[in-house]
XYZ file of C-alpha atoms in Angstrom:
404
model
C 2.539 7.705 -64.373
C 3.555 4.050 -64.604
C 2.096 1.982 -61.780
C 4.377 -0.611 -60.269
C 3.699 -2.973 -57.388
C 5.453 -2.329 -54.089
C 8.755 -4.210 -54.050
C 7.738 -6.371 -51.109
C 11.005 -8.088 -50.212
C 13.079 -4.904 -50.367
C 10.428 -3.028 -48.369
C 10.597 -5.734 -45.695
C 14.403 -5.662 -45.613
C 14.435 -1.877 -45.406
C 12.007 -1.930 -42.491
C 13.930 -4.347 -40.286
C 17.453 -5.291 -41.386
C 19.408 -2.563 -39.583
C 17.706 -2.993 -36.220
C 17.344 -6.746 -35.642
C 19.755 -8.745 -33.503
C 20.022 -11.742 -35.863
C 19.623 -10.927 -39.537
C 19.336 -14.325 -41.182
C 17.317 -12.893 -44.021
C 20.337 -11.313 -45.744
C 21.218 -12.900 -49.074
C 24.878 -11.875 -49.416
C 27.738 -14.040 -48.268
C 29.072 -12.463 -45.071
C 30.525 -9.126 -46.057
C 34.239 -8.427 -46.009
C 36.442 -5.343 -45.761
C 39.201 -4.160 -48.073
C 41.675 -5.466 -45.519
C 39.966 -8.874 -45.591
C 40.162 -8.830 -49.378
C 43.880 -8.087 -49.286
C 44.428 -10.980 -46.894
C 42.685 -13.332 -49.333
C 44.585 -12.056 -52.358
C 48.079 -13.021 -53.435
C 48.579 -9.375 -54.383
C 49.047 -7.464 -51.111
C 49.951 -4.145 -52.740
C 46.406 -3.118 -53.593
C 45.489 0.539 -53.340
C 42.047 1.268 -54.885
C 43.225 4.568 -56.326
C 46.248 6.748 -55.938
C 45.528 9.790 -53.754
C 46.590 11.908 -56.717
C 44.021 10.376 -59.098
C 41.410 12.878 -60.197
C 37.918 11.645 -59.335
C 36.319 12.008 -62.741
C 33.390 9.895 -63.929
C 35.909 7.385 -65.199
C 35.154 5.014 -68.097
C 31.425 5.285 -68.740
C 30.841 1.599 -69.517
C 33.251 0.373 -66.856
C 37.017 0.079 -66.914
C 38.703 -2.016 -69.555
C 40.283 -4.094 -66.802
C 36.955 -4.983 -65.177
C 35.124 -5.674 -68.424
C 37.957 -7.787 -69.818
C 38.178 -9.765 -66.559
C 34.452 -10.500 -66.659
C 34.581 -11.354 -70.367
C 37.356 -13.843 -69.625
C 35.313 -15.455 -66.827
C 32.354 -15.897 -69.191
C 34.642 -17.326 -71.883
C 35.862 -20.335 -69.889
C 34.731 -23.629 -71.492
C 32.706 -21.882 -74.188
C 32.680 -22.358 -77.978
C 33.832 -18.769 -78.528
C 35.270 -16.042 -76.269
C 33.017 -13.215 -75.103
C 34.363 -9.824 -76.261
C 34.893 -7.290 -73.474
C 32.661 -4.831 -75.324
C 29.781 -7.242 -74.706
C 29.933 -6.376 -70.994
C 28.341 -3.262 -69.479
C 29.037 -2.307 -65.850
C 26.183 -1.011 -63.682
C 25.564 0.041 -60.067
C 24.602 -3.416 -58.795
C 22.612 -6.190 -60.441
C 19.360 -4.594 -59.353
C 19.983 -1.696 -61.727
C 21.326 -4.047 -64.375
C 18.042 -5.979 -64.258
C 15.922 -2.836 -64.349
C 17.921 -1.305 -67.183
C 17.749 -4.479 -69.242
C 13.998 -4.910 -68.774
C 13.277 -1.221 -69.368
C 15.293 -1.368 -72.586
C 13.812 -4.577 -73.962
C 10.148 -4.594 -72.934
C 7.315 -2.623 -74.509
C 3.513 -2.626 -74.110
C 1.994 -5.625 -75.858
C 5.029 -7.877 -75.382
C 4.682 -11.247 -73.699
C 7.219 -12.350 -71.099
C 7.672 -15.761 -69.472
C 9.274 -15.648 -66.013
C 10.725 -18.482 -63.936
C 8.885 -18.595 -60.574
C 9.231 -18.201 -57.629
C 11.881 -15.557 -58.022
C 12.958 -12.038 -57.174
C 9.869 -9.861 -57.641
C 11.687 -7.339 -59.825
C 11.924 -9.889 -62.616
C 8.154 -10.086 -63.153
C 6.806 -6.840 -61.642
C 8.952 -4.552 -63.802
C 7.853 -6.153 -67.114
C 4.225 -5.943 -65.961
C 4.658 -2.248 -65.111
C 5.978 -1.661 -68.636
C 2.787 -3.022 -70.174
C 3.893 -6.578 -70.878
C 1.768 -9.645 -70.326
C 3.655 -11.860 -67.871
C 3.228 -15.631 -67.619
C 4.739 -17.293 -64.552
C 6.585 -20.526 -65.344
C 6.221 -22.247 -61.992
C 8.904 -24.609 -60.752
C 7.627 -27.682 -58.914
C 8.601 -28.029 -55.262
C 7.482 -31.661 -55.174
C 10.081 -32.318 -57.871
C 12.932 -30.392 -56.215
C 11.812 -27.037 -57.697
C 12.370 -28.346 -61.229
C 10.912 -26.734 -64.332
C 8.645 -28.519 -66.813
C 9.856 -27.954 -70.385
C 6.518 -29.010 -71.841
C 4.887 -26.258 -69.817
C 7.324 -23.709 -71.253
C 6.362 -24.753 -74.774
C 2.684 -24.308 -73.907
C 3.302 -20.793 -72.552
C 4.979 -19.424 -75.695
C 2.879 -17.064 -77.807
C 3.479 -15.286 -81.120
C 4.378 -12.103 -79.181
C 6.694 -13.756 -76.631
C 9.647 -11.393 -76.392
C 11.639 -12.714 -73.451
C 12.148 -15.785 -71.260
C 13.458 -14.800 -67.813
C 15.400 -17.242 -65.641
C 16.984 -17.011 -62.200
C 19.858 -19.463 -61.848
C 20.690 -20.248 -59.046
C 17.198 -19.432 -57.864
C 16.173 -16.984 -55.159
C 14.477 -17.907 -52.788
C 14.741 -21.705 -53.111
C 18.456 -22.226 -53.742
C 17.548 -24.567 -56.614
C 19.422 -24.732 -59.901
C 18.307 -25.086 -63.497
C 20.469 -28.027 -64.630
C 22.492 -28.043 -67.826
C 20.108 -30.269 -69.779
C 17.125 -28.040 -68.957
C 19.071 -24.923 -69.963
C 19.951 -26.557 -73.277
C 16.280 -27.400 -73.869
C 15.227 -23.827 -73.043
C 17.747 -22.468 -75.524
C 16.570 -24.822 -78.275
C 12.947 -23.791 -77.739
C 13.887 -20.103 -77.760
C 16.022 -20.511 -80.875
C 13.046 -21.797 -82.881
C 11.261 -18.453 -82.459
C 14.332 -16.220 -81.980
C 13.223 -15.392 -78.420
C 15.727 -13.648 -76.190
C 16.624 -15.555 -73.014
C 17.715 -13.579 -69.948
C 19.177 -15.174 -66.806
C 19.707 -13.342 -63.545
C 22.872 -15.182 -62.439
C 23.561 -13.024 -59.403
C 24.153 -16.078 -57.167
C 26.541 -17.662 -59.644
C 29.140 -19.184 -59.079
C 28.229 -20.079 -55.480
C 27.708 -23.817 -56.019
C 28.127 -25.341 -52.568
C 26.157 -28.574 -53.001
C 26.889 -29.678 -56.545
C 30.212 -30.525 -58.186
C 31.365 -29.134 -61.539
C 31.712 -32.788 -62.551
C 27.999 -33.449 -61.949
C 26.003 -33.746 -65.197
C 23.414 -31.339 -63.739
C 25.992 -28.627 -63.042
C 24.678 -25.484 -64.763
C 26.981 -23.455 -66.987
C 26.350 -19.779 -67.524
C 23.592 -19.184 -70.051
C 26.186 -17.395 -72.228
C 28.117 -20.611 -72.793
C 25.396 -22.499 -74.665
C 26.064 -21.204 -78.175
C 22.902 -19.119 -78.599
C 23.508 -15.509 -79.588
C 20.234 -14.175 -78.142
C 21.248 -14.702 -74.522
C 21.924 -12.131 -71.826
C 22.852 -12.410 -68.144
C 23.292 -10.131 -65.161
C 25.650 -10.531 -62.238
C 26.968 -8.702 -59.214
C 29.743 -8.388 -56.645
C 27.179 -8.565 -53.829
C 26.091 -12.182 -53.307
C 28.878 -14.629 -54.155
C 31.682 -12.082 -53.730
C 30.716 -10.463 -50.364
C 31.092 -6.899 -51.668
C 27.582 -5.446 -51.714
C 28.916 -2.138 -50.445
C 30.757 -1.272 -53.655
C 27.556 -1.442 -55.748
C 28.991 -3.068 -58.846
C 26.973 -5.258 -61.193
C 26.912 -5.936 -64.919
C 25.035 -6.984 -68.022
C 26.763 -9.408 -70.396
C 25.321 -10.667 -73.660
C 26.185 -12.670 -76.739
C 24.061 -10.137 -78.641
C 26.045 -6.898 -78.992
C 22.890 -5.031 -80.001
C 21.426 -5.688 -76.546
C 24.465 -4.114 -74.892
C 24.383 -1.094 -77.191
C 20.664 -0.562 -76.576
C 21.150 -0.773 -72.808
C 24.120 1.599 -72.981
C 22.009 4.157 -74.857
C 19.169 4.008 -72.329
C 21.612 3.984 -69.411
C 22.623 7.596 -70.097
C 19.248 8.671 -68.697
C 19.846 7.005 -65.336
C 23.530 6.459 -64.597
C 26.687 7.919 -66.049
C 29.196 5.506 -64.571
C 30.152 3.354 -61.626
C 32.551 5.064 -59.209
C 36.225 4.622 -60.022
C 36.992 3.252 -56.560
C 34.178 0.698 -56.766
C 35.339 -0.395 -60.205
C 38.924 -0.773 -58.982
C 37.888 -2.902 -55.978
C 35.780 -5.174 -58.182
C 38.673 -5.572 -60.620
C 40.994 -6.509 -57.762
C 38.533 -9.033 -56.287
C 37.900 -10.778 -59.630
C 41.554 -10.945 -60.640
C 43.178 -14.419 -60.782
C 45.254 -13.498 -57.716
C 42.100 -13.147 -55.572
C 38.929 -14.664 -57.011
C 39.717 -18.301 -56.217
C 40.469 -17.645 -52.550
C 37.416 -15.414 -52.220
C 35.088 -18.021 -53.707
C 36.717 -20.778 -51.636
C 36.025 -18.747 -48.510
C 32.377 -18.219 -49.443
C 31.669 -21.762 -50.602
C 33.157 -23.150 -47.388
C 31.125 -20.653 -45.349
C 27.945 -21.658 -47.200
C 28.585 -25.379 -46.701
C 29.304 -24.950 -43.005
C 26.273 -22.768 -42.367
C 23.958 -24.884 -44.492
C 24.884 -27.916 -42.381
C 23.979 -25.939 -39.249
C 20.613 -24.948 -40.726
C 19.973 -28.512 -41.911
C 20.566 -29.820 -38.395
C 17.994 -27.361 -37.046
C 15.411 -28.337 -39.664
C 15.976 -32.060 -39.129
C 15.348 -31.632 -35.400
C 12.168 -29.640 -36.020
C 10.529 -31.777 -38.698
C 7.328 -31.573 -36.677
C 7.089 -27.921 -37.712
C 9.156 -27.299 -40.841
C 10.240 -28.819 -44.140
C 12.294 -27.826 -47.176
C 13.994 -28.820 -50.384
C 17.669 -28.511 -49.480
C 19.372 -25.759 -51.541
C 22.014 -26.764 -54.068
C 23.501 -23.316 -54.688
C 23.292 -19.685 -53.637
C 22.691 -18.348 -50.150
C 18.972 -18.822 -49.561
C 16.630 -21.566 -48.371
C 12.836 -21.616 -48.660
C 11.412 -23.313 -45.576
C 7.749 -24.139 -44.910
C 6.441 -23.920 -41.338
C 3.239 -25.709 -40.362
C 1.096 -26.536 -37.349
C -0.840 -29.793 -37.389
C -0.248 -29.977 -41.124
C -1.580 -26.498 -41.845
C 0.642 -23.595 -42.955
C 1.282 -20.890 -40.407
C 0.613 -17.253 -41.160
C 4.164 -16.565 -42.316
C 3.865 -12.761 -42.052
C 2.609 -12.976 -38.458
C 5.293 -15.581 -37.710
C 8.092 -13.364 -39.034
C 6.852 -10.257 -37.207
C 6.497 -12.184 -33.952
C 10.001 -13.598 -34.311
C 11.459 -10.120 -34.782
C 9.564 -8.710 -31.809
C 10.304 -11.553 -29.383
C 13.683 -12.905 -30.460
C 15.320 -10.414 -32.807
C 15.497 -13.130 -35.499
C 14.726 -11.894 -38.998
C 13.333 -14.026 -41.817
C 11.468 -12.962 -44.967
C 7.806 -14.054 -45.244
C 7.273 -16.054 -48.423
C 3.618 -15.332 -49.161
C 3.995 -11.550 -49.150
C 7.496 -11.239 -50.609
C 7.552 -14.073 -53.156
C 3.965 -15.149 -53.589
C 1.594 -14.218 -56.356
C -2.106 -14.858 -55.819
C -1.725 -16.449 -52.408
C 1.227 -18.714 -53.171
C 3.763 -19.828 -50.530
C 1.711 -19.398 -47.374
C 3.750 -20.656 -44.441
C 7.086 -20.247 -46.241
C 9.985 -18.120 -45.069
C 13.217 -17.304 -46.848
C 16.315 -17.830 -44.747
C 19.678 -16.345 -45.735
C 22.205 -18.776 -44.292
C 25.531 -17.385 -45.581
C 25.873 -14.702 -42.909
C 28.557 -14.844 -40.203
C 28.359 -18.320 -38.650
C 27.996 -16.866 -35.155
C 24.962 -14.837 -36.213
C 23.314 -17.932 -37.719
C 24.065 -20.075 -34.671
C 22.757 -17.526 -32.184
C 19.746 -16.778 -34.332
C 18.815 -20.447 -34.572
C 19.297 -20.858 -30.814
C 16.829 -18.027 -30.269
C 14.472 -19.599 -32.793
C 14.770 -22.972 -31.067
C 13.725 -21.413 -27.755
C 10.770 -19.759 -29.473
C 9.697 -23.025 -31.094
C 9.586 -24.627 -27.631
C 7.774 -21.771 -25.924
C 5.895 -19.471 -28.263
C 5.316 -21.277 -31.546
C 1.937 -22.529 -30.365
C 0.737 -18.907 -30.389
C 1.551 -18.386 -34.091
C -1.695 -18.362 -36.077
C -2.326 -20.688 -38.981
C -3.589 -19.459 -42.337
C -7.309 -18.908 -42.167
C -9.515 -20.119 -44.985
C -11.382 -17.333 -46.732
């Protein structure tokens, strides 16, 4: 039986997220209902499916409408349009990622993975017998990546370079120039480049006119590129469980589709229809406007809290996505982030994610917590008020990391 590490962040979320008073660990923009979606859309006549529609499996790879809509979104400002058949719909990005990695990776392969990131992206390749090298972004340099380091990590058996853009948990971006350099390095050895773009296009702190603004990996003119995305994070619709794989390399899509038969037949017709409605030109712009404004407003609230507690916490301010990676210290030493998070839940009902156990490898990120700031503004405000009270009367009891 294949051995795989416990999925630490999802285990933590599963343990606490439905019972806490203030869940500011959630990574989705505040969820919306179908009625909310209709209010945002110019098309008010939406009905997911006629009551007379037979509930068959539906189109196995996803409806033509949804795949063509996504293909169009990936074709904006690109050298060539993305065909709709180069898009495969899946039950959420988490399955899209797993399916892609399971399809592509074999024992003896070498994988390079952007770090820190969602544990799935490096634990799954390792479980499949691949050697995984972590390409560590530098916090002191705004969580930037060193291209020279990437070149030094490449081996003759390097099969895949894995990126996360925007990045979870830091909220950092890989800027355009760095993406172009990654692609050029990969092209030399015909290495496939995969980007988990699940937080795209939630760019709340960088303008499309900025030279650093990152395009989708698919727009850079390299055929051996593949991305995953989802309706959960930027589009507030985690409950419909719709994600996708899109690639410039049709063979990647066909290989994933063949393997997919063993795990999933199709996405539900209703889920597919809701996703199609949300991404349509009559709705997508208002939906993203709502979520970008929510993110900007809430990020300002979180920034105010951090600025007033500089004696205990520090961060690199996120530029995109819904998460912030914040380091808590006492007298310059990192706190025990797991103990801190458990104490917060028990005493205040505030939920964070501990960085060292959920994002760290080999003892990295002690003292860090991931905060999901794109929840309902009221939840964030009340949660930070409770945290503020704890910082004034309780923080002194939080243990620091002990040296071994």
